[in-house]
């Protein structure tokens, strides 16, 4: 685990992506425990992510993910248990299927499905959580802000205005 | 006998034998096609079968308001047949009260709708033609390929024309909710034309991810010519390739995003590659 | 919109653990001006009694006040703070504990400015959540202090005996005429080496001497089952009469069926080819002919169709092999196996003893199974010995096929009646992770071979354990639906349907992993309704309802939407 305060190379990435906003839906049975563990170990992480705890990732509606992107959130992570290890009788498997189905739609319109990070059972442990967050945050940091989408939208709008 | 005459004979027989109380189809009114509910066999000569016209939702509404014992016949194409199936699966109409008179579409019609199954499960007359694979269409390719930036620009150009008339939702045979999320400020900010059209269109498209029967109603209806149906293509393709699922084809099969197990069997689906969750984090 | 509670915020310094990194003054400034926030205090340690008292004293009207506490994680003290406040009369539904220690100051210690910004976001999210957290619905259940046990094999009998000893009335139903299950068919039981009557006699005495404590219905037929934890209604027919009973819990102890070989190894058309159970019948009747016996293991199992090990067959064959030697010490006994599965000290010893007594073991390969030879009677068995790589021909009078236990033919129906899942082989599934008898339906337990093939001893233990689980449920007195959870003190939330908006599409019904949603006709139209006792608050239904008709009041779409907004507000 690299400590960001010591690794100037990494800090660069953090700063580059500093304006980005990332929301993490974390299942209370796994990823949230991983997050708690990362805290206890005081692992230094980029400060761009905000956690919303959920009982199970099956609570996460695709509409909310869409809404997050359209209101300017650059990355959404949905972190739940192993598929097959769900406390709620496989609820997370169905949910996973649904979220995976959102990805092609995000790609179709160019929002880019890499902005939606799904993890099943890969963030139970503190180091896994930390690693997942780090790589996701730096990936989002390297991508243009999601508002580029709406900006290009507005540009297209005003261009139309001019034409008329 | 032409396809139309064949359908005509069937409709008359159905009404004469009192096997249905009415048949929903098209007729000409001042040379314009309009939906028409035929209840008297003598009126049936006015029936036409062209152009393609989505009738499933109208049929649903007729059955909802008519008395319980009212039975309806419906002249329908492949898309309407699939829509009826999806509506029945979601308890929006009682399949037992509905008799379908299926007719196939022409190759040209199928091409226009990018339809892969341009015929109902049962047809009363005519010939089935091969469907088409949406990705083989040039225009579709234009909208569904390219770099993220190109896609973004292209769709921004399209969606920004939207005047939020709700036509695409209203025509969609699957969209039946009252209230609808698209009218809720929480999901689609009101009074924000055009800034929130992305929410509008992505939410609408995703709501139909596993139910869209690719009728092209949304595309045909849009007054500003946004090729809306193309938003559904990638999701439909995903369902097909990962779960061999296509909305509207099998009345018995529940959408794979709603079920974990195949009906009646103890076995799991063949899971797609992303299931290997250990790959996810690293 | 929202619940109109006015918000009081408390920030915890945690003796510097939080305030060293996060500029709490700045956070306080940002939040004080936040709509809906009525007051804000910064304290040293919210988890200590002293601060908690201050906190409680600020809540004049518990229904009209919402608390948002900036403190540590749920797993550190967060949950305990909520519980402690509940003891002071403050409902957990009015308290939000926002983690700004593990989730912020400790992981962003090198970036105080970013950490402060983040803490403001997190607290605003907490305020948004609290303002949109609605009070949950609740129902109370008075558990019926009676238990239904389906199946009177070793598992079911043990469950019934344990319960009746605790003074619980039991209804024990079996479709068979006499109790004892599969063991009835067995002459002597390994590894204990007793007869089946001896094996269960004590328990049976407990049951039948219980003066009506156990109602036993042999030869009965289950008709229907409805209800949920604490209150099930079960109807069945026994003889010519139909019964309907109410019970608080259900124990499914239906065991498994013995797989018949279906022509394999010429069973059924060659004299002398038997299954294990047919051999038991001969032992019981005392008519064993011939002294050259070959056992073939894993018949119809551990293959593609049934890729599991039935776990009991090796022991059973070892026992039977020794029984053959008991009858005739000169007998020649072979066991043709793919692996011998005798785990644990007792069973391993059993294996060694059999070897010492002269039972011969020979390993065959799955793709080169033994071949039974003979015209009308068994003559010999030809087998490729995997260890010596030689073909062998073994003279035999009897060939005994060791077939596995498999799910009953009616397992699908039973699963439907009691809301059970089945695993990929068709056995009833129990919950994942440390809940080995609990099923997806709260109040229904599975034990014995119904769950997975086991020996008598395990069936007995599991039956007793299931009895304890059932007892725990029905003996707790009146229960709130929100507390009826296998996993938690208190469920996260309970789903609620807006009947005006629900279109009756049934998505929630299809997706609900607990069968809590169902469609009911209300004023002519189908509407979803939630069984609060079954609902676990997972939220699956919310995310598949097209128009948001079903919600978790404790975590509504509105709350999440407002939280997302709170994330976007700052710096944009
Ligand atoms: C040939 C053979 C030899 C064996 N020898 C030994 C041995 O030596 N030692 C040992 O420990 N174990 C032995 N076993 C295994 C032993 O039989 C099982 O461990 C034991 O029976 C499991 O008990 P159970 O109560 O779970 O199920 P079961 O014994 O199968 O009892 C289930 C009961 O439920 C009833 N039932 C099922 N479905 C329904 C329904 N729908 N409605 C009403 N009632 C229903 C059945 O009639 C039955 O009475 C042997 C098994 C076999 C096949
Ligand atoms: S989304 Fe468009 S193509 Fe699909 S069913 Fe609705 S109207 Fe038809
Ligand atoms: S867009 Fe969604 S909420 Fe609106 S009618 Fe269609 S399915 Fe229902
Ligand atoms: S039909 Fe066209 S213009 Fe009307 S709401 Fe739909 S996309 Fe917008
Ligand atoms: S919250 Fe979960 S358990 Fe409750 S009704 Fe919804 S899907 Fe079922
Ligand atoms: S998913 Fe929503 S609309 Fe459909 S039945 Fe359930 S609550 Fe009603």
Short mmCIF file of C-alpha atoms in Angstrom, two decimals, chain C residues 187 280-288:
data_model
loop_
_atom_site.label_atom_id
_atom_site.label_comp_id
_atom_site.label_asym_id
_atom_site.label_seq_id
_atom_site.Cartn_x
_atom_site.Cartn_y
_atom_site.Cartn_z
CA UNK C 187 -31.12 -53.58 10.13
CA UNK C 280 -30.84 -54.30 4.16
CA UNK C 281 -34.17 -55.98 3.47
CA UNK C 282 -32.42 -59.32 3.07
CA UNK C 283 -30.48 -58.77 6.28
CA UNK C 284 -33.72 -58.01 8.08
CA UNK C 285 -35.36 -61.12 6.69
CA UNK C 286 -32.22 -63.13 7.53
CA UNK C 287 -31.94 -64.49 4.00
CA UNK C 288 -28.50 -63.80 2.64
#
